[in-house]
Coordinates of C-alpha atoms and ligand atoms in Angstrom, one line a residue:
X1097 CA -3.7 1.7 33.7
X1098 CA -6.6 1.9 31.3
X1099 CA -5.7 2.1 27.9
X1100 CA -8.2 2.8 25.0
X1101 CA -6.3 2.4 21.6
X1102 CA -8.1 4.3 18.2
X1103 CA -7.0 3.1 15.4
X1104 CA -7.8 1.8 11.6
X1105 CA -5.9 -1.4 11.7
X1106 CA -5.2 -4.2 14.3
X1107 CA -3.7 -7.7 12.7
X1108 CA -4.6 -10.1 11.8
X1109 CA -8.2 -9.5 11.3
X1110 CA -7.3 -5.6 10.1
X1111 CA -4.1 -5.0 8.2
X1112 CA -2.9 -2.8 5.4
X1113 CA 0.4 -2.3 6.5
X1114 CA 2.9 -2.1 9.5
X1115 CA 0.4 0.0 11.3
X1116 CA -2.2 -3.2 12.1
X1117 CA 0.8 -5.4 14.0
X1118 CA 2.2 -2.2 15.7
X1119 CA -1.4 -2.0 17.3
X1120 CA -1.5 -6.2 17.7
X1121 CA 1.5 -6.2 19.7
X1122 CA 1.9 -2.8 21.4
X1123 CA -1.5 -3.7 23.0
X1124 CA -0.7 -7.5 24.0
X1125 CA 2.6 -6.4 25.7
X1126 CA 0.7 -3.7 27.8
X1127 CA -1.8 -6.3 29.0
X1128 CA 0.7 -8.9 29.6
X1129 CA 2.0 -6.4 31.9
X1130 CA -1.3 -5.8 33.5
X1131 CA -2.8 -2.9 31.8
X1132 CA -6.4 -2.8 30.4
X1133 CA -6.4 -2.7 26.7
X1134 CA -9.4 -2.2 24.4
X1135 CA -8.7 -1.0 20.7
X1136 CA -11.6 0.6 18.9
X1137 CA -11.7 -0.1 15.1
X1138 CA -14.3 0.4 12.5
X1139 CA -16.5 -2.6 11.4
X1140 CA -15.4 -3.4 7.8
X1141 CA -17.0 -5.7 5.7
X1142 CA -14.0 -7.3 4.2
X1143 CA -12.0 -7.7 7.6
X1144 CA -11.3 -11.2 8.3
X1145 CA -14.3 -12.0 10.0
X1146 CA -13.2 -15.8 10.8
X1147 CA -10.5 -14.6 13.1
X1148 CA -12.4 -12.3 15.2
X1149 CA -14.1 -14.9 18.5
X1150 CA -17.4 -14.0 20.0
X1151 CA -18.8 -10.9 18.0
X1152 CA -21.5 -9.5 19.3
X1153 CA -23.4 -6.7 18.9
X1154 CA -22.9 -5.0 22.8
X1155 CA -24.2 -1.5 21.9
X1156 CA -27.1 -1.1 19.6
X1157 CA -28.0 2.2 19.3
X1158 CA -25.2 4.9 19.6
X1159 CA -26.4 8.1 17.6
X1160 CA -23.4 9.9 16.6
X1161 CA -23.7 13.8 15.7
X1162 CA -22.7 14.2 12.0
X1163 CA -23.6 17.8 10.1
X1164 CA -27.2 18.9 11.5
X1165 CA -28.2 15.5 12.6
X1166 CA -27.0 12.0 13.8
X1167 CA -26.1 8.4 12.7
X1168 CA -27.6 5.4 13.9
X1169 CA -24.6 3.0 14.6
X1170 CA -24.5 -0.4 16.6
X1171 CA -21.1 -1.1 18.6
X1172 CA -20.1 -4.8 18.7
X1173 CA -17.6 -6.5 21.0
X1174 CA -15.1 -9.1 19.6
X1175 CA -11.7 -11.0 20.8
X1176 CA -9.4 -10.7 17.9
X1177 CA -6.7 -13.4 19.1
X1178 CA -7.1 -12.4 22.5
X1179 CA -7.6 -8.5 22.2
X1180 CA -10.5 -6.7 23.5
X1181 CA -11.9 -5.1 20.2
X1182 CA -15.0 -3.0 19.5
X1183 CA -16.4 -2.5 16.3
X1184 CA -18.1 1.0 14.9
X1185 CA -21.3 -0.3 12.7
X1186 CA -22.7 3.0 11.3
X1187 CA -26.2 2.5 9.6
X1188 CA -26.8 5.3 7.1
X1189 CA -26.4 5.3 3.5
X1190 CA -22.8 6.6 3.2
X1191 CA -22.2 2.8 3.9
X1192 CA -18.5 4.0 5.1
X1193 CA -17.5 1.1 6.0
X1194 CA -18.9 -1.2 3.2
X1195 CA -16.8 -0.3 0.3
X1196 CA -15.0 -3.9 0.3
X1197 CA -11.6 -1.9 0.9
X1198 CA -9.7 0.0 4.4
X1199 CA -8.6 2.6 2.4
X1200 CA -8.6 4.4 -0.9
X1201 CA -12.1 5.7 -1.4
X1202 CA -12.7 9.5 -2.0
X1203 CA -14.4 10.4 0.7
X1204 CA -11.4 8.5 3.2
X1205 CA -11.1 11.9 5.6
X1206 CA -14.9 11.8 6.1
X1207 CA -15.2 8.0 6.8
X1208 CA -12.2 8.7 9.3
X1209 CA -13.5 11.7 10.6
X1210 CA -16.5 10.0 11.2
X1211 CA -15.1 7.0 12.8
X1212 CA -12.9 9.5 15.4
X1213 CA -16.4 10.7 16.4
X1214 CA -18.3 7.6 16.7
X1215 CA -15.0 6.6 18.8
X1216 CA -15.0 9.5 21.2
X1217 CA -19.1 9.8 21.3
X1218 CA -18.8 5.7 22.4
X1219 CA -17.0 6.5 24.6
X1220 CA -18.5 9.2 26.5
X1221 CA -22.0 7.2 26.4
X1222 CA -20.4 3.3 27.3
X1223 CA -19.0 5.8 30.7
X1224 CA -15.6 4.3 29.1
X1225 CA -12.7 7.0 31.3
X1226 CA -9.5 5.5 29.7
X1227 CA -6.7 7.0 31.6
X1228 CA -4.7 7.0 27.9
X1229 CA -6.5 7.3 24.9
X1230 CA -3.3 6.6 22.4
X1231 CA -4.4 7.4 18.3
X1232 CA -2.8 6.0 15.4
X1233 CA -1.7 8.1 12.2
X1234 CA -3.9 10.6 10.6
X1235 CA -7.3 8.4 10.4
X1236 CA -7.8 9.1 14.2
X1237 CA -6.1 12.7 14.5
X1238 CA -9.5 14.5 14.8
X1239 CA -9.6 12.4 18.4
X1240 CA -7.1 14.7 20.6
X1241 CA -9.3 17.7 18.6
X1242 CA -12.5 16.8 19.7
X1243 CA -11.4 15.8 23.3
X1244 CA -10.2 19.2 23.8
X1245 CA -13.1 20.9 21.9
X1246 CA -16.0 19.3 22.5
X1247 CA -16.1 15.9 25.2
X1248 CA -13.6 17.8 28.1
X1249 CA -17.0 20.2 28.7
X1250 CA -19.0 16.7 28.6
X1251 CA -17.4 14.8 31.1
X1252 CA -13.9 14.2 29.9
X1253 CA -11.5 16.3 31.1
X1254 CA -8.8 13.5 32.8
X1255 CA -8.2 11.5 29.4
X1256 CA -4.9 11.9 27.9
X1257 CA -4.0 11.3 24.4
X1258 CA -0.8 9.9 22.6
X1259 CA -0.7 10.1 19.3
X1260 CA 1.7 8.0 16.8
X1261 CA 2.7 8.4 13.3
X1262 CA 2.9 5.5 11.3
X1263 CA 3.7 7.3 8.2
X1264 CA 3.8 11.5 7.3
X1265 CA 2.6 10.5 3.8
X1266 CA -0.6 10.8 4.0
X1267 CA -2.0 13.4 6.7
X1268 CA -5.9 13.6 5.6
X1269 CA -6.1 16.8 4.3
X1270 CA -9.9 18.4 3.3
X1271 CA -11.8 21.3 3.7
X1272 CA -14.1 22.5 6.3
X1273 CA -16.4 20.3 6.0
X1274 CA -14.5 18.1 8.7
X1275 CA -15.4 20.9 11.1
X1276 CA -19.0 21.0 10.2
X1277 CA -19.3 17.5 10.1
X1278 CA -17.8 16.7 14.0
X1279 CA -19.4 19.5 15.4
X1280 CA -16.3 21.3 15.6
X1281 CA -17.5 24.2 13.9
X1282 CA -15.8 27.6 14.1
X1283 CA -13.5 27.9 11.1
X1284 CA -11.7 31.2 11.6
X1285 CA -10.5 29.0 14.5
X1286 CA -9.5 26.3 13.2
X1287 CA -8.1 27.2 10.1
X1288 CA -5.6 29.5 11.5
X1289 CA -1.5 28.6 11.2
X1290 CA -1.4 27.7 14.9
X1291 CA -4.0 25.3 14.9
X1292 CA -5.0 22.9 11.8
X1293 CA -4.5 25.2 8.8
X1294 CA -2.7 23.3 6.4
X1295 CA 1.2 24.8 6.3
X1296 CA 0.8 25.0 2.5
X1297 CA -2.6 25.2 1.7
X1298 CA -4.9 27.8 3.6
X1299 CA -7.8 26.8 2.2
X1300 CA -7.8 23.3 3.7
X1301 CA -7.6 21.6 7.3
X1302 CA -4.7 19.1 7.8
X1303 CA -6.1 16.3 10.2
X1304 CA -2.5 14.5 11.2
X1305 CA -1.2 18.4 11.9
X1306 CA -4.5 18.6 14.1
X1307 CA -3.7 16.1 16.0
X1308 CA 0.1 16.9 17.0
X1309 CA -0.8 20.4 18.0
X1310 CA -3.5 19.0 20.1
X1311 CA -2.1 15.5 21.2
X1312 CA -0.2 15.5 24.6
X1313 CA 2.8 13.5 23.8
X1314 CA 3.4 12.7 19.8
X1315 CA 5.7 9.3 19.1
X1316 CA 6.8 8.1 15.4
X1317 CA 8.0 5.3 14.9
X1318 CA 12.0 5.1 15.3
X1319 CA 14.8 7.7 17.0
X1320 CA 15.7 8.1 13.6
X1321 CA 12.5 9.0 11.8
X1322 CA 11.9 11.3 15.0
X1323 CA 15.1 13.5 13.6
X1324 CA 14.5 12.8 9.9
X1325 CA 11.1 14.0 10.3
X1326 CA 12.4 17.2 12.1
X1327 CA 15.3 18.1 10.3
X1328 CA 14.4 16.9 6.5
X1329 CA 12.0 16.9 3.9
X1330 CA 10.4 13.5 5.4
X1331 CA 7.3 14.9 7.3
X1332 CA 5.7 15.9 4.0
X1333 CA 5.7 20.2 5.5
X1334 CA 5.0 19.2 9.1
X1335 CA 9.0 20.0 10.2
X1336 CA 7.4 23.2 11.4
X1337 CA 5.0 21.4 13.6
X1338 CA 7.0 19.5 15.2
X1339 CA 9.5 21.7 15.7
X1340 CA 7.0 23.6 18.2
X1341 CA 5.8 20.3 19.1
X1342 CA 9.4 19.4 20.4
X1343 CA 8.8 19.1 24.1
X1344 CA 6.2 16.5 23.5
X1345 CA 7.8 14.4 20.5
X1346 CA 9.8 11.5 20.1
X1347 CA 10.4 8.4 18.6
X1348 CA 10.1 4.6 19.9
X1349 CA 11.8 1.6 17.9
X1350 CA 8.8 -0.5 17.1
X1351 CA 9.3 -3.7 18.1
X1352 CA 7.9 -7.7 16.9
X1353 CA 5.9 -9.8 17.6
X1354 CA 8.7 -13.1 18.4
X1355 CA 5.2 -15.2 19.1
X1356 CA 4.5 -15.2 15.3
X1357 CA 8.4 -14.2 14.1
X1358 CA 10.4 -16.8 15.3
X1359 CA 12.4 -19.6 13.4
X1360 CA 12.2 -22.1 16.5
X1361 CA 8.6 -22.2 16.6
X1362 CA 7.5 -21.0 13.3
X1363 CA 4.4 -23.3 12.2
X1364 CA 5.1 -22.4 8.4
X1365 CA 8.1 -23.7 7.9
X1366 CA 9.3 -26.9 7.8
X1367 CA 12.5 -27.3 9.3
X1368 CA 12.5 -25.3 12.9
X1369 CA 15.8 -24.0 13.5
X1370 CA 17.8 -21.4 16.0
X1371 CA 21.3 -20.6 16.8
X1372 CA 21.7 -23.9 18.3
X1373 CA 20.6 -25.8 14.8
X1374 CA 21.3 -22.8 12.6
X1375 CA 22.0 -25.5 10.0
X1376 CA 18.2 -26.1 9.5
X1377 CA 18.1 -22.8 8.3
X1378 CA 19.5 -24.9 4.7
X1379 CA 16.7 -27.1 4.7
X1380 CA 14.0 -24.4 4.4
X1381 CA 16.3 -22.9 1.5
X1382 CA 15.7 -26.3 -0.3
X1383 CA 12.0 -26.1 0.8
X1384 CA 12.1 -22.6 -0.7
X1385 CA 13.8 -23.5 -3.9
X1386 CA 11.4 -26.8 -4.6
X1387 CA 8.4 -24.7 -4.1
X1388 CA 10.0 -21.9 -6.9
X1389 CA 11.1 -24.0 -8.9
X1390 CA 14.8 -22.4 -8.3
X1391 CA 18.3 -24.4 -9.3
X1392 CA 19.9 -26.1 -6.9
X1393 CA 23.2 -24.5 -7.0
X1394 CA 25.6 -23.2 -4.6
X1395 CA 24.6 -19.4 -4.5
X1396 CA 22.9 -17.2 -2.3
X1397 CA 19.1 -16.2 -2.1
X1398 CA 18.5 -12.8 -2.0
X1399 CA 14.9 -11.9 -1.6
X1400 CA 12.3 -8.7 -1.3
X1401 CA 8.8 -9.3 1.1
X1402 CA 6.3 -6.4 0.8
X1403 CA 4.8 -3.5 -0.8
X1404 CA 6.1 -2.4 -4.0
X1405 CA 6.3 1.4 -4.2
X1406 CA 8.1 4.4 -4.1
X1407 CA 8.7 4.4 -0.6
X1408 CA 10.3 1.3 -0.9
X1409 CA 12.6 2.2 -3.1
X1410 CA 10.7 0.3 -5.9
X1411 CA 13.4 1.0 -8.8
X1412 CA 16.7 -0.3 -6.8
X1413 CA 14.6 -3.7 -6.0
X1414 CA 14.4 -4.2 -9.6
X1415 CA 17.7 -3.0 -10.4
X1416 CA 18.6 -5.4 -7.2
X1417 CA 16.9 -8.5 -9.4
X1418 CA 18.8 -7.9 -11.9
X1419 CA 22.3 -7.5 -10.1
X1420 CA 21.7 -10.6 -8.9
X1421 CA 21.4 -12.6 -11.3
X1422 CA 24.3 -11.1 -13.3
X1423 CA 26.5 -11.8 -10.1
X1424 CA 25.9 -15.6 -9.2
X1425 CA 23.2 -15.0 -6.7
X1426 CA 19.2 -15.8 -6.8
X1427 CA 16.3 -13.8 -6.4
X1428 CA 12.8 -14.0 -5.0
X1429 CA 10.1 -11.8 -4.5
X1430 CA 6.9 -11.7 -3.1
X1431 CA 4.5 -8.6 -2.9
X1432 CA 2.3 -6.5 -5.1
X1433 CA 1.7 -2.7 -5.7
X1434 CA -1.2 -0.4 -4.8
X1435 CA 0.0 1.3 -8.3
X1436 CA -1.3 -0.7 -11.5
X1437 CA 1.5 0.8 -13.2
X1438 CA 4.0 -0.5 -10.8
X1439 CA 2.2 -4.3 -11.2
X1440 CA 1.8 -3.8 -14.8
X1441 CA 5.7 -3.6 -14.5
X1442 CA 6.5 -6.0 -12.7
X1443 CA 4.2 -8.4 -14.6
X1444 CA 6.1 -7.7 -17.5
X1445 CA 9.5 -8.6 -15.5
X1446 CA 8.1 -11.4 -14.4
X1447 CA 7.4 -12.8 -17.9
X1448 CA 10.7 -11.6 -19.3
X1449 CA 12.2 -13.5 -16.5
X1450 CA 10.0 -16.7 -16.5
X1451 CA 12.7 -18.9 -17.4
X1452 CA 14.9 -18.1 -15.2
X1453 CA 16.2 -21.1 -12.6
X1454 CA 17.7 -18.0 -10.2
X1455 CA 14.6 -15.9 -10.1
X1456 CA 11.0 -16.2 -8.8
X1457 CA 8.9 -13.4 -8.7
X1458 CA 5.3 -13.8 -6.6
X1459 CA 2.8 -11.1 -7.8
X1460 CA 0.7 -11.7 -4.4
X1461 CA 0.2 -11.0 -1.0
X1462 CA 0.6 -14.9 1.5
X1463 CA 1.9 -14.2 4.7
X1464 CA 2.3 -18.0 5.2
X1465 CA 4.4 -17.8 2.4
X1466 CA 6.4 -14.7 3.8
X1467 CA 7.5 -17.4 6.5
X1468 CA 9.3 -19.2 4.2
X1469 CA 11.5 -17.0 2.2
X1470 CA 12.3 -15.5 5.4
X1471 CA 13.5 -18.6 6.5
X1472 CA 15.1 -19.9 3.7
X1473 CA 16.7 -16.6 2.1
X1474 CA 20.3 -15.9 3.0
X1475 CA 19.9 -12.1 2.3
X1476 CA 17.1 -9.0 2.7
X1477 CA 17.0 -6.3 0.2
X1478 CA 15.5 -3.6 1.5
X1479 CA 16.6 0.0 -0.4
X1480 CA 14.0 2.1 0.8
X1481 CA 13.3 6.0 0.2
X1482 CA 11.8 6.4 3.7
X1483 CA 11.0 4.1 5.9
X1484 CA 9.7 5.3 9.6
X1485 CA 10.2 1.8 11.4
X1486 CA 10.4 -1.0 8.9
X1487 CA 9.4 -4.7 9.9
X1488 CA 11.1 -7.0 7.3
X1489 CA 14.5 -5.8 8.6
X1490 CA 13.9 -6.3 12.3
X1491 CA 12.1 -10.1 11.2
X1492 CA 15.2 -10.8 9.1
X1493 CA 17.7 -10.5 11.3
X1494 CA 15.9 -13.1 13.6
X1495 CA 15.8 -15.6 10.7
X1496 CA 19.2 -15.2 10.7
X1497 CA 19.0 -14.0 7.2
X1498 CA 21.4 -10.8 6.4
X1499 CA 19.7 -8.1 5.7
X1500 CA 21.3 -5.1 2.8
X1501 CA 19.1 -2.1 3.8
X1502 CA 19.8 1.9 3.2
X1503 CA 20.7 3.9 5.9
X1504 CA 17.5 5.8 6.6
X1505 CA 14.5 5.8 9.0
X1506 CA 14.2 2.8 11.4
X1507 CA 16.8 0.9 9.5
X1508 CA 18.9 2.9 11.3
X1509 CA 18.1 1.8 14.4
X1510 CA 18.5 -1.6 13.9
X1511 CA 20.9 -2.8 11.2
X1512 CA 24.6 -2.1 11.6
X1513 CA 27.0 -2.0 8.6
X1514 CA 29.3 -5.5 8.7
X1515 CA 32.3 -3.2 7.4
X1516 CA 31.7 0.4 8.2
X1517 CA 29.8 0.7 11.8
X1518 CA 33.2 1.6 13.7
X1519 CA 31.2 2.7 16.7
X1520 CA 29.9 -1.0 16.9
X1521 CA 32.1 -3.8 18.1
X1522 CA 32.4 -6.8 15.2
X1523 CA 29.7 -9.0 17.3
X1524 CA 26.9 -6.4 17.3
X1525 CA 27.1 -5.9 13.6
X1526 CA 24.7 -7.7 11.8
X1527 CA 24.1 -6.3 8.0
X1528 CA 25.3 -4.3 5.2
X1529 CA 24.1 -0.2 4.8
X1530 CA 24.4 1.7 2.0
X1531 CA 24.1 5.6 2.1
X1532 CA 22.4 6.9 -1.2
X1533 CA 19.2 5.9 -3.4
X1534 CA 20.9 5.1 -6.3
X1535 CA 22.2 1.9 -9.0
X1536 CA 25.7 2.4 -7.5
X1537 CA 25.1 1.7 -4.2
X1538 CA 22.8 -0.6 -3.6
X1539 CA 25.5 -2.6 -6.0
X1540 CA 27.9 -2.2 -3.7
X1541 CA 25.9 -3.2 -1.1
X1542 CA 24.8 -6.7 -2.6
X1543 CA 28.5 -6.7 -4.0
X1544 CA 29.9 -6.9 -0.6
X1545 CA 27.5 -9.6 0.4
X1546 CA 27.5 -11.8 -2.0
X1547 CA 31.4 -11.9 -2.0
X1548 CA 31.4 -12.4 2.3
X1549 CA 29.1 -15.4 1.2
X1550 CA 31.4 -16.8 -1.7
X1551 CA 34.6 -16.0 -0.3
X1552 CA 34.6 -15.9 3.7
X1553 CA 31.5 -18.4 4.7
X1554 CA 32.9 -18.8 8.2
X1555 CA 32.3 -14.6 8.5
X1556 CA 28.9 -14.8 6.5
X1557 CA 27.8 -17.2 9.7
X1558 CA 29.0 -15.1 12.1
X1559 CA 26.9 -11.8 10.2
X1560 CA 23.9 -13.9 10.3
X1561 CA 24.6 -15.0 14.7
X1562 CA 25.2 -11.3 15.3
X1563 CA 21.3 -10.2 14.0
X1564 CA 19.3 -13.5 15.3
X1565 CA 21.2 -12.3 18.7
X1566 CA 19.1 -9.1 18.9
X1567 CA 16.2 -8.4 20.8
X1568 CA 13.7 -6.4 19.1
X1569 CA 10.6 -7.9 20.7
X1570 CA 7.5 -5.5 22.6
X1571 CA 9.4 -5.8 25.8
X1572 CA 11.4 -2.5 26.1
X1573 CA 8.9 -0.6 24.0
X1574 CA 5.9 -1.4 25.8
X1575 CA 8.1 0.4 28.8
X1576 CA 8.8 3.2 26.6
X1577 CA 5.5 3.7 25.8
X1578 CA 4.3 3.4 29.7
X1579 CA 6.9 5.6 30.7
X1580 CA 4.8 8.0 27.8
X1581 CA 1.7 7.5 29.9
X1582 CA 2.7 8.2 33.2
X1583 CA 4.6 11.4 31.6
X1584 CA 1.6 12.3 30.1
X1585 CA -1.0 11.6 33.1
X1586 CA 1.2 13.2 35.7
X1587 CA 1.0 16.8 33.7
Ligands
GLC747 C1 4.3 2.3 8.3 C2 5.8 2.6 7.9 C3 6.7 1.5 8.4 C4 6.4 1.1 9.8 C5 4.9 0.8 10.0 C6 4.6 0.5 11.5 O1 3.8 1.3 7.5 O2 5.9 2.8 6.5 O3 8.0 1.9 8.2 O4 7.2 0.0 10.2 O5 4.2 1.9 9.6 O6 4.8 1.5 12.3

């Protein structure tokens, strides 16, 4: 099968977030089993240019339709760690992909909305006739739109497009200048309920709600985000949507990438261990504590990797620091926040907390250093408000270190309550789950970890065997996702 991904990320050279290794290792599993992969991204300035082998410019003059006229844009080709990548190089002085940053810029759903184009108008010129064209989150939403609108009368009527949501957060709404813009044009069309009207605002266009309506099969992220997103408040007003959208939506477990996440060939650490030397596992907590500056005690590490914001559950991770130290147990952290009032806070914790020998807080983003406190933490906090997949979870249990997550999104799906999973047998349990957002139970939580550690080591080990025996690598995903395909193709 030909596949085209679309999308705004793709690790290492392009990532954000969870989105840019989801569209890493999707796309190396489906050409490992013998599908043809190219992912089309924009040409940033600040991606990581030093990654990317062989870039050259293969398409220099690709005039994309935008308002009255067109763009001059140059297309280049590039292996990013083996994937087939092209780059979108628009020349005009919108400079929309020069602003030293992916996201954040005002003018986001028109640099996206003109990427989609340039993707699809490449497409159509290069003669590129992917059987799948398969989008990513709202930044390429307009694609399934214009395919039906515009490119099926130009040539393109056998592409198919999947469509997968990353996150419901942020849907790219804006006015109707998107439809001027693309070419789409029409707006008593468009803006109507049925088609890309926002649900709450009918004034404005909602991209992501564009393309589920026109997408023909829509995935998120986990079973459990699939019915959360459905049933609760957690698609941000597109329950509607996808309640119409039914027939054609579902949810696949992400999985990872065991190439880069994997304790018995990790090149970041420095004491390889798996369940056959799980005892190694110690020597990276030393390695951990040495470069934190942490007591040498006998007590647990607990530790937090990633974002810090509300989604995350920002205010139980600090409340979690705290409960930690107060209950013989050690804390690190490592991430920042997009907020600068979140940093600003945490800045301040971390100075309050400077002389702490239990507690290291790293205000940064090193994903060589993510390796390590992986490796050498005992437990995962992770008390998030939503979470559609999740990735430190799934990574954890493979380090063998216990993760403490709340029961929601793709936590769901892969971490199984030690004491209170009755439909598990003892062996497949591998964490501890908490039910609400609040002090009280992430306590309990940590409280029942920490004293499993203390007080019944032998049951601790057998917690942290149970989650390194899991498979959550590309291997029955990539399936799921063909399966998608061949759905999708045959209709
Ligand atoms: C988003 C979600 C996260 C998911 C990732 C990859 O970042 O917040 O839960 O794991 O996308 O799909």
């Amino acid at each position: 099968m030909y596949i085209v991904m679309v999308a705004s990320e793709c690790a290492p050279i392009i990532k954000a977030g969870g989105l840019g290794d989801v569209v890493y290792g999707l796309s190396r599993e489906l050409e490992i089993r013998g599908n043809t992969v190219e992912i089309i991204l924009p040409k940033y300035d600040c991606m990581r240019y030093d990654q990317i082998w062989g870039l050259q410019c293969v398409y220099p003059d690709l005039w994309v339709p935008w308002f009255g006229g067109a763009i001059h844009c140059s297309v280049w080709f590039g292996f990013a760690h083996g994937r087939k990548c092209y780059f979108i190089d628009p020349h005009s002085a919108d400079q929309f992909f020069n602003r030293g940053t992916y996201y954040g810029c005002n003018d986001d759903q028109m640099r996206f909305a003109f990427f989609s184009k340039a993707a699809m108008e490449f497409m159509l010129k290069d003669n590129k006739r992917p059987d799948i064209i398969h989008c990513h989150d709202w930044q390429t939403g307009l694609i399934p739109v214009m395919l039906a609108e515009i490119y099926k009368h130009l040539g393109m009527q056998n592409q198919r497009v999947c469509f997968t949501i990353h996150n419901f957060k942020h849907q790219g709404i804006y006015s109707g200048q998107l439809l001027e813009a693309t070419g789409l044009r029409r707006p008593e069309h468009f803006f109507r309920h049925e088609q890309m009207g926002d649900n709450f605002n009918p004034h404005l266009l909602n991209i992501m709600k564009g393309g589920i309506i026109y997408s023909n099969f829509v995935t998120t992220v986990s079973p459990q985000h699939a019915w959360e997103a459905r049933f609760t408040d957690q698609s941000y007003g597109l329950g509607h949507t996808l309640h119409i959208s039914q027939h054609k939506f579902d949810g696949v477990l992400n999985g990872v990438d065991y190439d880069i996440w994997n304790p018995e060939i990790d090149r970041y650490i420095p004491a390889r261990y798996g369940m056959g030397n799980l005892d190694d596992k110690y020597r990276n907590k030393e390695a951990l504590r040495d470069r934190f500056w942490l007591r040498k005690d006998y007590k647990p590490i607990i530790a937090y990797v990633g974002r810090l914001d509300d989604q995350k559950g920002v205010h139980l991770i600090r409340h979690g620091i705290f409960y930690a130290l107060h209950n013989n147990a050690q804390f690190i952290l490592l991430g920042t926040s997009p907020e600068a009032s979140i940093n600003a806070d945490f800045w301040n914790l971390k100075r309050h907390l400077n002389d702490s020998p239990d507690c290291h807080l790293e205000l940064s983003f090193n994903e060589e250093v993510s390796h390590l406190i992986y490796a050498g933490a005992d437990m995962f906090l992770m008390p998030s408000n939503f979470e559609p997949c999740g990735l430190s979870q799934v990574i954890s249990l493979k380090y063998g270190t216990v993760p403490i997550v709340r029961n929601v999104g793709g936590l769901v799906n892969t971490v199984f309550d030690k004491d209170h999973h009755h439909s598990k047998p003892l062996h497949e349990r591998n964490g501890f789950v908490f039910q609400h957002s609040d002090y009280a139970a992430v306590e309990g939580a940590m409280y029942r970890g920490i004293r499993l550690f203390y007080d019944y080591p032998a049951h601790f080990r057998e917690l942290m065997y149970n989650g390194m025996r899991y498979d959550f690598s590309w291997n029955y995903p990539a399936q799921r996702y063909l399966g998608i395909y061949d759905y999708i193709r045959a209709k």
